Each structure stands twice: as C-alpha cells, then as structure tokens.
mmCIF file of C-alpha atoms in Angstrom:
data_model
loop_
_atom_site.group_PDB
_atom_site.id
_atom_site.type_symbol
_atom_site.label_atom_id
_atom_site.label_comp_id
_atom_site.label_asym_id
_atom_site.label_seq_id
_atom_site.Cartn_x
_atom_site.Cartn_y
_atom_site.Cartn_z
ATOM 1 C CA UNK A 1 69.813 178.721 91.430
ATOM 2 C CA UNK A 2 68.149 176.003 93.462
ATOM 3 C CA UNK A 3 69.172 172.525 92.273
ATOM 4 C CA UNK A 4 65.689 171.098 92.781
ATOM 5 C CA UNK A 5 64.129 173.777 90.553
ATOM 6 C CA UNK A 6 66.652 173.063 87.798
ATOM 7 C CA UNK A 7 66.048 169.312 87.978
ATOM 8 C CA UNK A 8 62.273 169.745 88.050
ATOM 9 C CA UNK A 9 62.347 172.194 85.134
ATOM 10 C CA UNK A 10 64.474 169.822 83.057
ATOM 11 C CA UNK A 11 62.263 166.844 83.860
ATOM 12 C CA UNK A 12 59.125 168.765 82.870
ATOM 13 C CA UNK A 13 60.800 169.837 79.623
ATOM 14 C CA UNK A 14 61.778 166.236 78.778
ATOM 15 C CA UNK A 15 58.313 164.871 79.566
ATOM 16 C CA UNK A 16 56.530 167.741 77.829
ATOM 17 C CA UNK A 17 58.621 167.424 74.674
ATOM 18 C CA UNK A 18 57.999 163.706 74.346
ATOM 19 C CA UNK A 19 54.351 164.097 75.359
ATOM 20 C CA UNK A 20 53.742 166.564 72.539
ATOM 21 C CA UNK A 21 55.225 164.137 70.026
ATOM 22 C CA UNK A 22 53.061 161.300 71.315
ATOM 23 C CA UNK A 23 49.846 163.358 71.294
ATOM 24 C CA UNK A 24 50.328 164.631 67.727
ATOM 25 C CA UNK A 25 51.178 161.095 66.605
ATOM 26 C CA UNK A 26 48.083 159.634 68.282
ATOM 27 C CA UNK A 27 45.903 162.308 66.712
ATOM 28 C CA UNK A 28 47.430 161.509 63.326
ATOM 29 C CA UNK A 29 46.569 157.821 63.578
ATOM 30 C CA UNK A 30 43.059 158.555 64.817
ATOM 31 C CA UNK A 31 43.453 157.437 68.445
ATOM 32 C CA UNK A 32 42.479 160.853 69.805
ATOM 33 C CA UNK A 33 39.191 162.401 68.693
ATOM 34 C CA UNK A 34 39.051 166.035 67.559
ATOM 35 C CA UNK A 35 39.437 168.361 70.496
ATOM 36 C CA UNK A 36 39.746 172.090 71.003
ATOM 37 C CA UNK A 37 42.365 171.453 73.708
ATOM 38 C CA UNK A 38 44.704 168.949 72.073
ATOM 39 C CA UNK A 39 46.705 169.218 68.916
ATOM 40 C CA UNK A 40 48.316 171.853 66.792
ATOM 41 C CA UNK A 41 46.810 175.352 66.745
ATOM 42 C CA UNK A 42 44.426 176.465 64.038
ATOM 43 C CA UNK A 43 40.691 176.316 63.591
ATOM 44 C CA UNK A 44 41.015 175.099 60.001
ATOM 45 C CA UNK A 45 42.778 171.964 61.276
ATOM 46 C CA UNK A 46 39.642 171.039 63.253
ATOM 47 C CA UNK A 47 36.887 171.435 60.643
ATOM 48 C CA UNK A 48 36.088 167.705 60.717
ATOM 49 C CA UNK A 49 37.604 164.468 62.004
ATOM 50 C CA UNK A 50 39.373 163.434 58.756
ATOM 51 C CA UNK A 51 40.944 166.882 58.400
ATOM 52 C CA UNK A 52 42.030 166.853 62.043
ATOM 53 C CA UNK A 53 43.563 163.409 61.621
ATOM 54 C CA UNK A 54 45.136 164.062 58.208
ATOM 55 C CA UNK A 55 46.759 167.379 59.059
ATOM 56 C CA UNK A 56 48.236 165.994 62.259
ATOM 57 C CA UNK A 57 49.461 162.925 60.381
ATOM 58 C CA UNK A 58 51.241 165.255 57.943
ATOM 59 C CA UNK A 59 52.824 167.157 60.847
ATOM 60 C CA UNK A 60 53.912 164.053 62.769
ATOM 61 C CA UNK A 61 57.440 163.677 61.286
ATOM 62 C CA UNK A 62 58.384 167.289 62.039
ATOM 63 C CA UNK A 63 56.806 167.051 65.468
ATOM 64 C CA UNK A 64 58.784 163.918 66.308
ATOM 65 C CA UNK A 65 61.995 165.486 65.000
ATOM 66 C CA UNK A 66 61.603 168.679 67.003
ATOM 67 C CA UNK A 67 60.337 167.043 70.170
ATOM 68 C CA UNK A 68 63.030 164.357 70.162
ATOM 69 C CA UNK A 69 65.874 166.846 69.723
ATOM 70 C CA UNK A 70 64.324 169.056 72.405
ATOM 71 C CA UNK A 71 63.990 166.083 74.766
ATOM 72 C CA UNK A 72 67.656 165.136 74.255
ATOM 73 C CA UNK A 73 68.746 168.718 74.971
ATOM 74 C CA UNK A 74 66.458 168.826 78.007
ATOM 75 C CA UNK A 75 67.900 165.546 79.271
ATOM 76 C CA UNK A 76 71.349 167.088 78.796
ATOM 77 C CA UNK A 77 70.224 170.019 80.902
ATOM 78 C CA UNK A 78 69.101 167.571 83.584
ATOM 79 C CA UNK A 79 72.543 165.959 83.617
ATOM 80 C CA UNK A 80 74.183 169.387 83.610
ATOM 81 C CA UNK A 81 72.061 170.468 86.565
ATOM 82 C CA UNK A 82 73.263 167.461 88.542
ATOM 83 C CA UNK A 83 76.917 167.669 87.539
ATOM 84 C CA UNK A 84 78.065 170.919 85.995
ATOM 85 C CA UNK A 85 76.018 173.784 87.309
ATOM 86 C CA UNK A 86 73.553 176.540 86.560
ATOM 87 C CA UNK A 87 75.291 178.069 83.534
ATOM 88 C CA UNK A 88 75.435 174.828 81.570
ATOM 89 C CA UNK A 89 71.920 173.895 82.666
ATOM 90 C CA UNK A 90 70.534 177.219 81.459
ATOM 91 C CA UNK A 91 72.184 176.950 78.056
ATOM 92 C CA UNK A 92 70.803 173.463 77.427
ATOM 93 C CA UNK A 93 67.362 174.235 78.842
ATOM 94 C CA UNK A 94 67.004 177.308 76.627
ATOM 95 C CA UNK A 95 68.274 175.310 73.638
ATOM 96 C CA UNK A 96 65.648 172.641 74.305
ATOM 97 C CA UNK A 97 62.861 175.214 74.549
ATOM 98 C CA UNK A 98 63.948 177.006 71.378
ATOM 99 C CA UNK A 99 64.238 173.759 69.400
ATOM 100 C CA UNK A 100 60.795 172.675 70.613
ATOM 101 C CA UNK A 101 59.260 176.026 69.640
ATOM 102 C CA UNK A 102 60.846 175.957 66.177
ATOM 103 C CA UNK A 103 59.893 172.312 65.642
ATOM 104 C CA UNK A 104 56.277 172.945 66.591
ATOM 105 C CA UNK A 105 56.147 176.034 64.395
ATOM 106 C CA UNK A 106 57.367 174.000 61.426
ATOM 107 C CA UNK A 107 54.973 171.151 62.249
ATOM 108 C CA UNK A 108 52.053 173.588 62.441
ATOM 109 C CA UNK A 109 53.098 175.088 59.108
ATOM 110 C CA UNK A 110 53.192 171.584 57.609
ATOM 111 C CA UNK A 111 49.739 170.807 59.003
ATOM 112 C CA UNK A 112 48.314 173.956 57.429
ATOM 113 C CA UNK A 113 49.959 173.243 54.074
ATOM 114 C CA UNK A 114 48.482 169.730 54.188
ATOM 115 C CA UNK A 115 45.014 171.247 53.919
ATOM 116 C CA UNK A 116 45.564 171.433 50.166
ATOM 117 C CA UNK A 117 47.103 167.959 49.778
ATOM 118 C CA UNK A 118 45.412 165.372 47.573
ATOM 119 C CA UNK A 119 46.064 162.658 50.175
ATOM 120 C CA UNK A 120 44.008 164.581 52.710
ATOM 121 C CA UNK A 121 41.105 164.858 50.267
ATOM 122 C CA UNK A 122 41.332 161.116 49.559
ATOM 123 C CA UNK A 123 41.263 160.411 53.294
ATOM 124 C CA UNK A 124 38.070 162.478 53.687
ATOM 125 C CA UNK A 125 36.438 160.623 50.802
ATOM 126 C CA UNK A 126 37.203 157.268 52.455
ATOM 127 C CA UNK A 127 35.357 158.242 55.644
#
C-alpha cells in the first residue's frame, strides 16, 4: 500500500475523531446553534435549541471517551505506517474506526435517553 495514503488516512482519522468530540462538546455548551448538518443523528434531538443543547451535553462524556480512544489508535496507526508497515497500520486504523463507531453509537443512545431526563426539562424551563 502507498505510504502517503496510509499517512493521510491516519491523519484524517485523528483529526476527524477529535473534531467530532469538539463539535459535540461545543453543541452541548451552546456555542453551536441547532443545525441539521452538525451533531448526533436524530430528529428528536433537534426539536428546539434547549433540547439540542441538553441532549448533546448528556452525550459529551461518551463522545469524548470514544473519540479520544479512537484518536490514540489512529495516531498509533500513523506511527505504524511510518515505522512498521501496512499490516500494523491496517489493524490500528480499523481499531480506531470501530472504536469511533461504537463510541458514537453509545453517545447517540445517551442523547436519546436524555430526552426523558429531568435535567433536560429544567434546562428548557430556564430558557
């Protein structure tokens, strides 16, 4: 496999993993307005601004956990691409992608379960 493609793929995976964590965090603290293009999937998470903010705030810890572990694995794949070779790179790159997918699935589940949380209702009442 071409070394440049492996390095580029790993770098995109590192940046994408951390970028997802940052975006969900910023949505959770209200720095990013409700958007159809940004955030976790689900129409019920976007019914109004307080719901959008509250559900993403609830999902932030799982998002950070998954995206950070994925970024570390992706960085390992970058190092492996430069030093070890294609087999090691592939294992770590796939691990990073799987961890990110599982982490985002759990974070989305947490966001949807937060729809029934009392804290979310209190947040809507404050706005």
